[in-house]
Short mmCIF file of C-alpha atoms and ligand atoms in Angstrom, two decimals:
data_model
loop_
_atom_site.label_atom_id
_atom_site.label_comp_id
_atom_site.label_asym_id
_atom_site.label_seq_id
_atom_site.Cartn_x
_atom_site.Cartn_y
_atom_site.Cartn_z
CA MET A 718 103.37 118.45 113.79
CA LYS A 719 103.70 118.23 110.01
CA VAL A 720 101.18 116.19 108.04
CA PRO A 721 102.02 115.78 104.34
CA PHE A 722 99.21 115.32 101.84
CA LEU A 723 100.75 112.09 100.62
CA ASP A 724 103.84 110.19 101.79
CA LEU A 725 105.12 107.87 99.08
CA ASN A 726 108.36 107.26 100.97
CA ALA A 727 106.46 105.81 103.90
CA HIS A 728 104.47 103.66 101.49
CA HIS A 729 107.53 102.37 99.66
CA ALA A 730 109.90 101.90 102.61
CA PRO A 731 108.78 98.35 103.50
CA LEU A 732 109.08 97.12 99.91
CA LYS A 733 112.08 99.10 98.76
CA ASP A 734 114.59 96.22 98.95
CA GLU A 735 112.30 93.90 97.04
CA VAL A 736 111.62 96.55 94.39
CA MET A 737 115.28 97.44 93.98
CA SER A 738 116.30 93.83 93.38
CA GLU A 739 113.42 93.45 90.90
CA ILE A 740 114.61 96.55 89.05
CA GLU A 741 118.14 95.19 89.02
CA ALA A 742 116.89 91.92 87.50
CA ILE A 743 115.03 93.87 84.81
CA VAL A 744 118.10 95.96 84.02
CA ASP A 745 120.14 92.75 83.71
CA SER A 746 117.52 91.26 81.37
CA SER A 747 117.33 94.44 79.22
CA ALA A 748 113.56 93.86 78.85
CA PHE A 749 112.73 97.53 79.13
CA VAL A 750 109.61 97.84 77.00
CA MET A 751 106.83 95.24 77.27
CA GLY A 752 108.20 91.68 77.67
CA GLN A 753 107.66 89.02 80.35
CA ARG A 754 107.14 91.35 83.30
CA VAL A 755 104.48 93.29 81.46
CA LYS A 756 102.70 90.07 80.50
CA ALA A 757 102.85 88.83 84.09
CA PHE A 758 101.43 92.08 85.43
CA GLU A 759 98.68 92.14 82.81
CA GLU A 760 97.61 88.64 83.83
CA ALA A 761 97.73 89.45 87.53
CA PHE A 762 95.79 92.70 87.17
CA ALA A 763 93.12 91.20 84.90
CA ALA A 764 92.62 88.43 87.46
CA TYR A 765 92.51 90.98 90.28
CA CYS A 766 89.69 92.83 88.49
CA GLY A 767 87.91 89.53 87.78
CA LEU A 768 88.37 89.94 84.02
CA ASP A 769 89.98 88.05 81.14
CA HIS A 770 92.11 90.78 79.59
CA CYS A 771 94.41 93.61 80.60
CA VAL A 772 96.64 95.61 78.27
CA GLY A 773 99.35 97.67 79.92
CA VAL A 774 99.77 101.13 78.37
CA ALA A 775 101.77 104.28 79.02
CA ASN A 776 99.35 106.15 81.32
CA GLY A 777 95.72 106.42 82.37
CA THR A 778 94.78 109.10 79.85
CA ASP A 779 96.01 106.89 77.00
CA ALA A 780 94.16 103.92 78.52
CA LEU A 781 90.83 105.74 78.22
CA TYR A 782 91.70 107.10 74.77
CA LEU A 783 92.67 103.64 73.50
CA ALA A 784 89.58 101.96 74.97
CA LEU A 785 87.35 104.52 73.23
CA LYS A 786 89.29 104.11 69.96
CA ALA A 787 88.98 100.32 70.19
CA TYR A 788 85.21 100.82 70.26
CA ASP A 789 85.57 102.94 67.14
CA ILE A 790 84.50 106.14 68.85
CA GLY A 791 85.62 109.22 66.95
CA PRO A 792 84.61 112.37 65.10
CA GLY A 793 80.88 113.06 65.10
CA ASP A 794 80.28 110.93 68.21
CA GLU A 795 79.35 112.15 71.66
CA VAL A 796 80.51 110.64 74.93
CA VAL A 797 78.72 111.38 78.21
CA THR A 798 80.79 111.92 81.35
CA ALA A 799 80.80 113.82 84.65
CA ALA A 800 81.37 117.58 84.76
CA ASN A 801 83.62 117.40 87.83
CA THR A 802 86.24 114.85 86.81
CA PHE A 803 89.99 115.31 86.38
CA VAL A 804 90.46 116.97 83.01
CA ALA A 805 92.15 113.84 81.56
CA THR A 806 88.76 112.13 81.18
CA ALA A 807 87.55 114.86 78.84
CA GLU A 808 90.94 115.05 77.10
CA ALA A 809 90.91 111.35 76.24
CA ILE A 810 87.41 111.72 74.77
CA ALA A 811 88.38 114.85 72.82
CA HIS A 812 91.53 113.22 71.41
CA THR A 813 89.44 110.54 69.70
CA GLY A 814 87.68 113.37 67.86
CA ALA A 815 84.43 112.79 69.80
CA THR A 816 82.75 115.49 71.88
CA PRO A 817 82.46 115.18 75.66
CA THR A 818 78.89 115.78 76.86
CA LEU A 819 78.89 116.70 80.52
CA VAL A 820 76.44 115.84 83.28
CA ASP A 821 76.12 117.35 86.76
CA VAL A 822 77.02 115.62 89.97
CA ASP A 823 75.03 113.84 92.67
CA PRO A 824 75.22 116.12 95.73
CA GLN A 825 75.75 113.17 98.10
CA THR A 826 78.44 111.16 96.34
CA PHE A 827 80.31 113.61 94.05
CA ASN A 828 79.74 111.06 91.26
CA ILE A 829 77.72 111.60 88.07
CA ASP A 830 73.99 112.07 88.78
CA PRO A 831 72.32 109.16 86.96
CA SER A 832 68.95 110.94 86.88
CA GLN A 833 70.42 113.57 84.54
CA ILE A 834 72.21 111.25 82.11
CA GLU A 835 69.31 110.61 79.74
CA ASP A 836 68.82 114.35 79.16
CA ALA A 837 72.41 114.45 77.86
CA ILE A 838 71.94 111.58 75.39
CA SER A 839 71.38 112.42 71.71
CA GLU A 840 71.31 110.33 68.55
CA ARG A 841 75.07 110.93 68.32
CA THR A 842 75.87 109.54 71.76
CA LYS A 843 77.99 106.39 71.58
CA ALA A 844 79.30 105.88 75.09
CA ILE A 845 79.10 106.75 78.77
CA VAL A 846 82.31 107.17 80.75
CA PRO A 847 81.47 107.01 84.47
CA VAL A 848 84.32 108.15 86.71
CA HIS A 849 84.70 106.46 90.11
CA LEU A 850 85.64 109.80 91.61
CA TYR A 851 87.85 109.90 94.73
CA GLY A 852 87.72 106.08 94.84
CA GLN A 853 83.96 105.58 95.07
CA ILE A 854 82.15 103.42 92.52
CA ALA A 855 79.74 105.43 90.36
CA PRO A 856 76.06 104.32 90.33
CA MET A 857 76.71 101.50 87.86
CA ASP A 858 73.29 99.80 88.12
CA GLU A 859 71.51 102.92 86.86
CA ILE A 860 74.23 103.68 84.31
CA GLN A 861 74.16 100.17 82.86
CA ALA A 862 70.36 100.23 82.59
CA ILE A 863 70.53 103.55 80.69
CA ALA A 864 73.31 102.22 78.44
CA GLU A 865 71.26 99.15 77.58
CA ARG A 866 68.18 101.24 76.79
CA HIS A 867 70.17 103.44 74.39
CA ASP A 868 72.62 100.82 73.13
CA LEU A 869 75.70 102.64 74.46
CA VAL A 870 79.17 101.46 75.36
CA VAL A 871 80.19 101.92 79.00
CA ILE A 872 83.87 102.55 79.72
CA GLU A 873 84.73 103.13 83.36
CA ASP A 874 87.40 105.68 84.20
CA ALA A 875 88.72 103.72 87.18
CA ALA A 876 91.91 105.77 87.59
CA GLN A 877 91.05 106.55 91.24
CA ALA A 878 89.38 103.29 92.23
CA HIS A 879 91.77 100.30 92.08
CA GLY A 880 90.22 97.61 94.26
CA ALA A 881 86.96 99.43 95.01
CA THR A 882 84.01 97.04 95.01
CA ARG A 883 80.24 97.05 94.91
CA ASN A 884 78.48 93.85 96.03
CA GLY A 885 81.85 92.14 95.79
CA GLN A 886 82.42 93.22 92.20
CA ARG A 887 85.60 95.18 91.51
CA ALA A 888 85.96 98.55 89.79
CA GLY A 889 86.75 98.02 86.14
CA SER A 890 84.46 95.00 85.77
CA PHE A 891 81.09 96.79 85.46
CA GLY A 892 81.36 98.33 82.00
CA HIS A 893 82.36 96.95 78.60
CA ALA A 894 85.91 98.07 79.38
CA ALA A 895 87.73 100.25 81.88
CA SER A 896 90.81 102.42 82.07
CA PHE A 897 93.23 102.58 84.99
CA SER A 898 96.05 104.98 85.78
CA PHE A 899 99.09 103.88 87.78
CA TYR A 900 100.43 107.40 88.26
CA PRO A 901 102.61 107.24 91.42
CA GLY A 902 100.05 108.88 93.70
CA LYS A 903 97.14 106.61 92.71
CA ASN A 904 96.06 103.76 95.02
CA LEU A 905 98.14 101.43 92.85
CA GLY A 906 101.05 103.54 91.63
CA ALA A 907 104.13 102.83 89.52
CA PHE A 908 107.54 104.50 89.76
CA GLY A 909 106.59 106.76 86.87
CA ASP A 910 103.69 106.91 84.42
CA ALA A 911 101.71 103.78 83.60
CA GLY A 912 98.16 102.70 82.83
CA ALA A 913 96.00 99.80 81.66
CA VAL A 914 92.83 98.90 79.79
CA VAL A 915 90.84 95.98 81.20
CA THR A 916 87.94 94.15 79.56
CA ASP A 917 86.29 90.76 79.14
CA ASN A 918 86.02 91.37 75.40
CA GLY A 919 88.89 89.60 73.62
CA ALA A 920 88.43 91.47 70.33
CA ILE A 921 88.55 94.83 72.09
CA ALA A 922 91.65 93.83 74.06
CA GLN A 923 93.29 92.84 70.81
CA GLN A 924 92.38 96.12 69.17
CA VAL A 925 93.91 98.01 72.12
CA ARG A 926 97.03 95.85 71.69
CA ARG A 927 97.20 96.87 68.04
CA LEU A 928 96.59 100.55 68.70
CA HIS A 929 99.07 100.89 71.57
CA ASP A 930 102.02 99.52 69.58
CA HIS A 931 101.94 101.15 66.14
CA GLY A 932 98.84 99.47 64.80
CA GLY A 933 99.82 95.81 64.72
CA LEU A 934 100.17 92.69 66.83
CA ALA A 935 103.61 91.85 65.43
CA LYS A 936 106.64 93.93 64.55
CA TYR A 937 106.26 95.82 61.23
CA GLU A 938 102.66 94.71 60.94
CA HIS A 939 100.55 97.88 60.74
CA ASP A 940 96.85 97.10 60.33
CA VAL A 941 95.57 100.38 61.69
CA VAL A 942 97.05 103.78 62.47
CA GLY A 943 98.20 103.23 66.01
CA CYS A 944 100.46 105.06 68.40
CA ASN A 945 103.17 104.32 70.92
CA SER A 946 101.65 103.82 74.33
CA ARG A 947 103.48 100.82 75.72
CA LEU A 948 104.18 99.82 79.31
CA ASP A 949 107.77 99.59 80.60
CA GLY A 950 109.14 96.39 82.12
CA ILE A 951 110.33 98.28 85.19
CA GLN A 952 106.90 99.78 85.83
CA ALA A 953 105.26 96.38 85.38
CA GLY A 954 107.74 94.77 87.78
CA VAL A 955 107.05 97.44 90.41
CA LEU A 956 103.29 97.20 89.88
CA SER A 957 103.24 93.41 90.30
CA LEU A 958 104.96 93.73 93.67
CA LYS A 959 102.69 96.55 94.80
CA LEU A 960 99.51 94.81 93.60
CA LYS A 961 99.99 92.19 96.33
CA ARG A 962 99.69 94.92 98.93
CA LEU A 963 96.84 96.87 97.37
CA ASP A 964 93.97 95.38 99.40
CA GLU A 965 95.77 95.97 102.69
CA ALA A 966 96.61 99.55 101.65
CA ASN A 967 92.96 100.16 100.72
CA ARG A 968 91.79 98.76 104.08
CA ARG A 969 94.05 101.23 105.82
CA ARG A 970 92.77 104.14 103.74
CA ARG A 971 89.27 103.14 104.71
CA ARG A 972 90.17 102.91 108.40
CA ASN A 973 91.67 106.37 108.16
CA ALA A 974 88.49 107.68 106.55
CA GLU A 975 86.41 106.16 109.35
CA ARG A 976 88.62 107.83 111.95
CA TYR A 977 88.32 111.19 110.17
CA GLN A 978 84.57 110.80 110.04
CA GLU A 979 84.30 110.00 113.74
CA ILE A 980 86.28 113.03 114.81
CA LEU A 981 85.03 115.48 112.20
CA SER A 982 81.32 114.82 112.44
CA GLY A 983 79.16 117.54 113.91
CA ILE A 984 81.35 120.49 112.98
CA PRO A 985 79.07 123.25 111.68
CA GLY A 986 79.76 124.14 108.06
CA LEU A 987 81.84 121.02 107.41
CA VAL A 988 80.41 118.13 105.39
CA THR A 989 82.32 114.86 105.53
CA PRO A 990 81.99 112.18 102.83
CA GLU A 991 79.73 109.26 103.56
CA VAL A 992 81.51 105.97 104.14
CA PRO A 993 79.28 103.48 102.33
CA GLU A 994 79.32 99.66 102.26
CA PRO A 995 82.74 98.06 102.81
CA MET A 996 85.19 98.90 100.01
CA ALA A 997 82.64 100.62 97.78
CA HIS A 998 84.95 103.54 98.49
CA VAL A 999 88.74 103.09 98.61
CA PHE A 1000 89.44 106.75 99.46
CA HIS A 1001 91.98 107.67 96.85
CA LEU A 1002 91.08 111.11 98.17
CA TYR A 1003 89.32 112.13 101.38
CA VAL A 1004 87.31 115.17 100.34
CA VAL A 1005 85.27 117.32 102.72
CA ARG A 1006 83.12 120.32 101.83
CA VAL A 1007 83.58 123.63 103.60
CA GLU A 1008 80.44 125.75 103.44
CA ASN A 1009 79.86 129.49 103.83
CA GLY A 1010 82.88 130.57 101.77
CA GLN A 1011 85.31 129.39 104.44
CA ARG A 1012 87.33 126.95 102.31
CA GLU A 1013 90.30 129.21 101.58
CA ALA A 1014 90.50 130.37 105.19
CA LEU A 1015 90.43 126.80 106.49
CA GLN A 1016 93.03 125.72 103.97
CA ARG A 1017 95.28 128.55 105.09
CA HIS A 1018 94.71 127.69 108.76
CA LEU A 1019 95.69 124.06 108.08
CA HIS A 1020 98.72 125.15 106.08
CA ASP A 1021 99.82 127.44 108.92
CA HIS A 1022 99.62 124.47 111.27
CA GLY A 1023 101.69 122.18 109.05
CA VAL A 1024 98.85 120.30 107.35
CA ALA A 1025 99.02 119.98 103.55
CA THR A 1026 95.73 119.83 101.63
CA GLY A 1027 94.60 119.82 98.01
CA ILE A 1028 91.63 120.77 95.84
CA HIS A 1029 90.35 118.14 93.41
CA TYR A 1030 89.47 119.99 91.27
CA PRO A 1031 89.45 123.79 91.37
CA ALA A 1032 87.28 124.06 88.23
CA PRO A 1033 84.79 121.66 86.64
CA VAL A 1034 85.72 120.61 83.10
CA HIS A 1035 83.42 123.09 81.34
CA LEU A 1036 84.96 126.07 83.16
CA THR A 1037 88.55 125.24 82.19
CA ASN A 1038 90.03 127.23 79.31
CA ALA A 1039 90.77 123.98 77.49
CA PHE A 1040 87.09 123.01 77.28
CA HIS A 1041 85.55 126.45 76.98
CA SER A 1042 84.85 125.54 73.36
CA LEU A 1043 82.32 122.90 74.43
CA GLY A 1044 80.02 125.88 74.81
CA TYR A 1045 78.71 125.33 78.35
CA ARG A 1046 78.21 128.46 80.39
CA LYS A 1047 78.73 129.16 84.03
CA GLY A 1048 75.61 127.85 85.75
CA ALA A 1049 75.27 124.85 83.43
CA PHE A 1050 76.18 122.39 86.21
CA PRO A 1051 75.25 124.07 89.50
CA VAL A 1052 76.27 121.26 91.87
CA ALA A 1053 79.68 120.71 90.27
CA GLU A 1054 80.26 124.47 90.23
CA GLN A 1055 79.22 124.98 93.84
CA TYR A 1056 81.35 122.05 95.02
CA ALA A 1057 84.43 123.27 93.13
CA GLY A 1058 84.42 126.22 95.55
CA GLU A 1059 83.84 124.11 98.68
CA ILE A 1060 85.85 120.91 98.34
CA LEU A 1061 89.03 120.33 100.32
CA SER A 1062 91.09 117.14 100.16
CA LEU A 1063 92.66 116.24 103.52
CA PRO A 1064 95.83 114.16 103.87
CA MET A 1065 95.05 110.56 102.94
CA TYR A 1066 97.38 107.62 102.47
CA PRO A 1067 97.62 104.15 104.00
CA GLU A 1068 100.45 105.00 106.41
CA LEU A 1069 98.77 108.08 107.86
CA ALA A 1070 99.06 107.63 111.65
CA ASP A 1071 96.15 107.98 114.08
CA GLU A 1072 97.94 110.87 115.80
CA GLN A 1073 98.22 112.66 112.46
CA ILE A 1074 94.52 112.21 111.72
CA ASP A 1075 93.66 113.42 115.21
CA TYR A 1076 95.91 116.43 114.75
CA VAL A 1077 94.32 117.33 111.39
CA ALA A 1078 90.86 116.98 112.93
CA GLN A 1079 91.82 119.04 115.99
CA THR A 1080 93.22 121.75 113.75
CA ILE A 1081 89.95 121.87 111.81
CA ARG A 1082 87.97 121.98 115.05
CA SER A 1083 90.04 124.86 116.36
CA PHE A 1084 89.33 126.76 113.13
CA ALA A 1085 85.61 126.07 113.18
CA LYS A 1086 85.32 127.23 116.78
CA ALA A 1087 87.46 130.30 116.29
CA PRO A 1088 84.85 132.83 115.12
CA GLU A 1089 82.12 131.73 117.54
CA PRO A 1090 83.50 130.01 120.62
CA GLU A 1091 80.02 129.64 122.11
CA ARG A 1092 79.19 127.16 119.33
CA ALA A 1093 81.90 124.85 120.62
CA ARG A 1094 80.71 121.31 121.11
CA PRO A 1095 81.51 119.19 124.16
C1 PLP B 2050 94.80 110.26 87.11
C2 PLP B 2050 93.56 110.27 86.33
C3 PLP B 2050 93.53 110.11 84.94
C4 PLP B 2050 94.77 110.15 84.08
O1 PLP B 2050 95.75 109.26 84.40
P1 PLP B 2050 97.26 109.57 83.94
O2 PLP B 2050 97.94 108.26 84.25
O3 PLP B 2050 97.75 110.69 84.77
O4 PLP B 2050 97.25 109.86 82.50
C5 PLP B 2050 92.31 110.02 84.30
N1 PLP B 2050 91.16 110.12 84.98
C6 PLP B 2050 91.13 110.31 86.31
C7 PLP B 2050 89.82 110.39 87.01
C8 PLP B 2050 92.33 110.39 87.04
O5 PLP B 2050 92.29 110.60 88.35
#
């Protein structure tokens, strides 16, 4: 059996006809950049998040950059975020001219450890960027309390958490603003690059609108030095159609995670992610930890049996060449560093079949039993 890491064809097959006729309509209208479809998607996605404003932009990295810029964050400022995020989080902060200040990870959830945030705050700190890593909401209660105490802006990096909720509240609606990515492989993905900033703050939304289209709200009006980070009509049209299916797709991801957990529990040396309250985790990625230095061997074993896996991410931000200059040494964030050597992302997408999950789990079991058959479980 072959189990791909992600199967976008399977995901798109049932809506392909609808999408193709939508794309044809957009081609006929020539509304390629911004326009009615973008406006319609912005309204639908803001409503989905339970917020007043959404500004469609070119990608998720720009979304975070523009949200930070709208809050006037720049050179001399510090922005606190997690050490183990996708590098784009730190890039967006760095591109404003601010300095990312990193914090280690909670060993249970993979998300930023709230008990270590205050140690990272200085008089230069302006914002906290919690990342809802792998699709699980970061500990927003604690983060918001810290932000209030220190008068900081909170901007959620929700690129992996479309539709995730805590106590019924959706990702993107906890902070002052949030950034989303609609990269094709994300839980809500476009047919190319796309992103959005969401917020309840009308002035901030307007500032993002200025910044993302050459600094003004009307053509040839340039109030600030902006950039070009606009959303395409075609991407917005695709996203509006896919948004209607997002909750169902997330439910299926969650079901798949529950099935993985059932079959994978009790394997020595393998730690499965906790599946918390309904939809607090939308499993953009299903990440296990492989202890005792066995990760590479297990990954190879899975590969040899037709199962594709990934590592998200091989190095924490401070150990990438790009962010070496932040000055953190190896050992600065022990949990993030340890996990970078243990994490393994298993195939996860809504259309993953039960037989595929069972096969992946069986293949992992056969590996775990291999060296010591007497440890085999019933
Ligand atoms: C994907 C991702 C981004 C960047 O989004 P792009 O659309 O690829 O620019 C930022 N942060 C996190 C956590 C992501 O997963």
